[in-house]
mmCIF file of C-alpha atoms in Angstrom:
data_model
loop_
_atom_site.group_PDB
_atom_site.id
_atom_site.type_symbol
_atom_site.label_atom_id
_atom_site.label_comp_id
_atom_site.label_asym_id
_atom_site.label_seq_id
_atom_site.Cartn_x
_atom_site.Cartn_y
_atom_site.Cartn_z
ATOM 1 C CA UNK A 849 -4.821 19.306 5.755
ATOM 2 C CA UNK A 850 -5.696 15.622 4.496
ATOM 3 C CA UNK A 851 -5.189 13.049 1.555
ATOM 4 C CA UNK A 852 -7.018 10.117 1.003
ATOM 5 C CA UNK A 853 -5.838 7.466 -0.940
ATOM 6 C CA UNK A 854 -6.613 4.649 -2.498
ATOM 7 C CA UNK A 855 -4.720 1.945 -3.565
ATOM 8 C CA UNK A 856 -5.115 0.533 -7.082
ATOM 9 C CA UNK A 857 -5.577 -2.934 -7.098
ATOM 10 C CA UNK A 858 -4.557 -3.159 -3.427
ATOM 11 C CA UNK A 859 -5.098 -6.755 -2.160
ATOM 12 C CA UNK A 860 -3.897 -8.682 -6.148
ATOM 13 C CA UNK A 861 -0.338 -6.198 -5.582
ATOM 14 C CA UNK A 862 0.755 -7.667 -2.703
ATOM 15 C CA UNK A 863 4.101 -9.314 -3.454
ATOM 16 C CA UNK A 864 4.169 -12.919 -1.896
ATOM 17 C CA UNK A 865 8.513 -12.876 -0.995
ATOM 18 C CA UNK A 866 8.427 -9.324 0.107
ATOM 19 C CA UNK A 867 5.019 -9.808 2.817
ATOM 20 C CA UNK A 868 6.517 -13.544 3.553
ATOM 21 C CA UNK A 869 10.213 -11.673 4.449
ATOM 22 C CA UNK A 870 7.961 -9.486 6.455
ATOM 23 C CA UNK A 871 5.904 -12.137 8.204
ATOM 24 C CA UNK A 872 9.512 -14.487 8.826
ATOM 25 C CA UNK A 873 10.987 -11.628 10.849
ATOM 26 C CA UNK A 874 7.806 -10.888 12.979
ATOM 27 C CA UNK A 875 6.335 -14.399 13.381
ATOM 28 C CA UNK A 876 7.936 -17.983 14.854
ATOM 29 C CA UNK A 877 8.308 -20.004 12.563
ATOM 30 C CA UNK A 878 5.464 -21.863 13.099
ATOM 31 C CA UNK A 879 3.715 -19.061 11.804
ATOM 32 C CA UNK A 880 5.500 -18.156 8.985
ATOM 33 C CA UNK A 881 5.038 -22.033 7.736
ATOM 34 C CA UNK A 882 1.322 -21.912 7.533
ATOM 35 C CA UNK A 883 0.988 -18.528 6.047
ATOM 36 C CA UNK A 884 3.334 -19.240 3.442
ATOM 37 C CA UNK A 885 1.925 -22.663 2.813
ATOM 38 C CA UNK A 886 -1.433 -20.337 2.564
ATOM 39 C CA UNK A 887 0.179 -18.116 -0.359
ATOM 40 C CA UNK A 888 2.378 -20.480 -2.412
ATOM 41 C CA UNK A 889 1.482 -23.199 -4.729
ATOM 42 C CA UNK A 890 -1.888 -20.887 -6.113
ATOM 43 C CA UNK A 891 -2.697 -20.994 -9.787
ATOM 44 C CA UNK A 892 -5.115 -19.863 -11.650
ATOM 45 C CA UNK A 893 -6.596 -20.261 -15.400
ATOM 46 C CA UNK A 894 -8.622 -18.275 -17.828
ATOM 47 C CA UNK A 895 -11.854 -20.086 -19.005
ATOM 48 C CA UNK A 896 -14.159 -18.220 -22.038
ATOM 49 C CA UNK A 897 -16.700 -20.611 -22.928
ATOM 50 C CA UNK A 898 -15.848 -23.394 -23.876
ATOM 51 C CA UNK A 899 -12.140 -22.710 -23.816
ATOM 52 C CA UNK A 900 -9.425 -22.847 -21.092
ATOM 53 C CA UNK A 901 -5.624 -21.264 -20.628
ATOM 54 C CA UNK A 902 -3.147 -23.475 -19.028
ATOM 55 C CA UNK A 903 -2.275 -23.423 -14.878
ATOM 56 C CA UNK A 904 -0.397 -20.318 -13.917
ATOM 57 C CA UNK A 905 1.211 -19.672 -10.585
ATOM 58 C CA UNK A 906 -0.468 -16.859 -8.667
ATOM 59 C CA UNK A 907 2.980 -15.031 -7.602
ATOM 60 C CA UNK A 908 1.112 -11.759 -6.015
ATOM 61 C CA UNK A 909 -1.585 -10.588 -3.800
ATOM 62 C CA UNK A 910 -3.470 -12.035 -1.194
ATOM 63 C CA UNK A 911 -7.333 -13.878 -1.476
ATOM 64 C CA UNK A 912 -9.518 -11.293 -1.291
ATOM 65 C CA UNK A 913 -12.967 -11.494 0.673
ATOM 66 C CA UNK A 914 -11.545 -12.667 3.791
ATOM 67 C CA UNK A 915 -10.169 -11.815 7.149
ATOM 68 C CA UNK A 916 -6.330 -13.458 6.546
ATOM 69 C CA UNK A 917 -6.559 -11.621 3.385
ATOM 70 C CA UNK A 918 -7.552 -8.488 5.261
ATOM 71 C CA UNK A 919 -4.591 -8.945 7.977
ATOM 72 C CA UNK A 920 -1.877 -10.048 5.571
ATOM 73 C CA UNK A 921 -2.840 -6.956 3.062
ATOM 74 C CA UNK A 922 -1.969 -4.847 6.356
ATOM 75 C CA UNK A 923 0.871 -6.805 7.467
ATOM 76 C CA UNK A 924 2.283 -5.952 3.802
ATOM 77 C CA UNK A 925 1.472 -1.804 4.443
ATOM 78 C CA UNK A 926 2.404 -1.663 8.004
ATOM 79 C CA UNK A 927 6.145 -0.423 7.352
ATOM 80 C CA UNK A 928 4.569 2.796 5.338
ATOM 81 C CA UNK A 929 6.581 5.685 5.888
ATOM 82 C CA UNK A 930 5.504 7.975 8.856
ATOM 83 C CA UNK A 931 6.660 11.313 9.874
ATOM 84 C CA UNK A 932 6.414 13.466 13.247
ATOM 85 C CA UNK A 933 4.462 15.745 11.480
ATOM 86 C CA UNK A 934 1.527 14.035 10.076
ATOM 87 C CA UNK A 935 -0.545 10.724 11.424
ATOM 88 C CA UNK A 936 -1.577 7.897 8.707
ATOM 89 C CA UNK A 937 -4.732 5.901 9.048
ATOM 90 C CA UNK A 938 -5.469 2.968 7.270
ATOM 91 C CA UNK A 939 -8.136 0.722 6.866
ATOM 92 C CA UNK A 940 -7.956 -2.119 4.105
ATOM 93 C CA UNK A 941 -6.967 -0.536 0.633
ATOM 94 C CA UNK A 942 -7.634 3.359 2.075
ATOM 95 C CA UNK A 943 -5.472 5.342 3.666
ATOM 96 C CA UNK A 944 -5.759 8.873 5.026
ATOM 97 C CA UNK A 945 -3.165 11.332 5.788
ATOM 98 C CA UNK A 946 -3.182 14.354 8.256
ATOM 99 C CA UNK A 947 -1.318 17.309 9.416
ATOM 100 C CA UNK A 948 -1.741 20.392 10.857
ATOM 101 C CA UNK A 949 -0.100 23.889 11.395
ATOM 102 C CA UNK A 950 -1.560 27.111 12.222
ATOM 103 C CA UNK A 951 0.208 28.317 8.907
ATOM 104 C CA UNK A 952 -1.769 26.287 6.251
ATOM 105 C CA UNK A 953 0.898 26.942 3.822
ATOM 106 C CA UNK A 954 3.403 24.974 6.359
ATOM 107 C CA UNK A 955 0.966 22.268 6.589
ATOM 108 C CA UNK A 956 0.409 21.885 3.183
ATOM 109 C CA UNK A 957 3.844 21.912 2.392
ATOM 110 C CA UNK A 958 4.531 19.397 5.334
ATOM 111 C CA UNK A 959 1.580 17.195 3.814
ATOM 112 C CA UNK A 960 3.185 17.066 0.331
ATOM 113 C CA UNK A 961 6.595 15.807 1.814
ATOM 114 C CA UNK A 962 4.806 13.376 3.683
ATOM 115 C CA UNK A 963 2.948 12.324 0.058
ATOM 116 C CA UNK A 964 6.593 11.956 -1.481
ATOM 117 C CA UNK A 965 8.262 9.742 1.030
ATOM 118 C CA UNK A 966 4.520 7.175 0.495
ATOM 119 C CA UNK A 967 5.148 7.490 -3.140
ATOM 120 C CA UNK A 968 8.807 6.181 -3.089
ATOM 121 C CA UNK A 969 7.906 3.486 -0.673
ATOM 122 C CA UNK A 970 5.129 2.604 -3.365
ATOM 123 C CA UNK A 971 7.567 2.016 -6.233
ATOM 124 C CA UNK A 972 9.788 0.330 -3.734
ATOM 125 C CA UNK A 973 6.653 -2.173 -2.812
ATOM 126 C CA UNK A 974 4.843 -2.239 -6.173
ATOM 127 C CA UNK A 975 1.819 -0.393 -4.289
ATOM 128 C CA UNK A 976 0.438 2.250 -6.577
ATOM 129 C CA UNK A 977 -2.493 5.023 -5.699
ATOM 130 C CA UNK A 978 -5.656 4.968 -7.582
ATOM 131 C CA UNK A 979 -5.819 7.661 -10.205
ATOM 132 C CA UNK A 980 -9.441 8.993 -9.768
ATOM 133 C CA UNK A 981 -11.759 11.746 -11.102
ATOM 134 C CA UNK A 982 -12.011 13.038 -7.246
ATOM 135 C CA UNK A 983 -8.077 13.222 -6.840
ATOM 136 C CA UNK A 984 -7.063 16.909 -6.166
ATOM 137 C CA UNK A 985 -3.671 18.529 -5.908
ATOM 138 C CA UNK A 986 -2.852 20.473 -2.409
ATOM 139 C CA UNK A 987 -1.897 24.433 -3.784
ATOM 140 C CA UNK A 988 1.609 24.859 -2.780
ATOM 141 C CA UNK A 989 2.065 28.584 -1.171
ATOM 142 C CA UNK A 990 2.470 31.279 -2.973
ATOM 143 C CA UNK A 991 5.620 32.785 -1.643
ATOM 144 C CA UNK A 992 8.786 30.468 -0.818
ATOM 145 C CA UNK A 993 8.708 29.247 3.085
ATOM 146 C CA UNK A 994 11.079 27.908 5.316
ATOM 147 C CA UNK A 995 9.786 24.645 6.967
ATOM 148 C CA UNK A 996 10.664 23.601 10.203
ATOM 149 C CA UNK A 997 11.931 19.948 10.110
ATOM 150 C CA UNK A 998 10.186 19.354 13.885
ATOM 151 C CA UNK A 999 7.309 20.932 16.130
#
């Protein structure tokens, strides 16, 4: 069993205290000075025509187009929950998730739980999924099942 899923607005959700927390406890300080020197003091402005808003501070997500943007996007996603029975790939604003059983009713099962624990870390980290015409919901079994919490 698999979901994809795709981040809405991945890269302009990243939240600049939360990913610099995250980058102060992995990084020396060094580090941490010149990436958050790299996020802070950003604004941006609205221009139609001939008119113009005011400065506003950029207070989320990360410059999008290049490779720091890239790595500090995944910095920000690389605490997403995992489980022991199902393996996450990600790469840039898609992620995948897998499991397997020989009872495809377990797996899907397993597969949903895994879903729910992403989805609370998504409200926790302001990350939300895409809603798209190609989303599909797994069929949950049938009959009520008793899931094994490990292999």
């Amino acid at each position: 069993m698999a979901a994809f899923l795709d981040i809405s607005q991945a890269f302009d959700k990243v939240w600049h205290e939360g990913l610099l927390y995250k980058i102060k406890t992995l990084f020396p300080g060094s580090t941490y000075k010149i990436l958050k020197s790299y996020l802070e003091n950003r604004y941006f402005l609205i221009k139609y025509r001939e008119e113009h808003t005011s400065l506003h501070p950029v207070l989320s997500g990360v410059p999008q187009g290049s490779v720091l943007g890239l790595l500090l996007y995944l910095l920000y996603i690389a605490d997403l929950p995992t489980t022991a029975d199902s393996i996450t790939a990600t790469f840039a604003e898609d992620t995948a998730v897998l499991t397997t059983h020989e009872d495809p009713a377990i797996a899907t099962v397993r597969l949903q739980m895994h879903l729910k624990t992403k989805s609370k870390y998504g409200l926790k980290n302001g990350v939300r999924r895409q809603t798209k015409q190609n989303q599909f919901k797994l069929p949950l079994p049938s009959k009520r099942i008793r899931v094994p919490l490990s292999n």
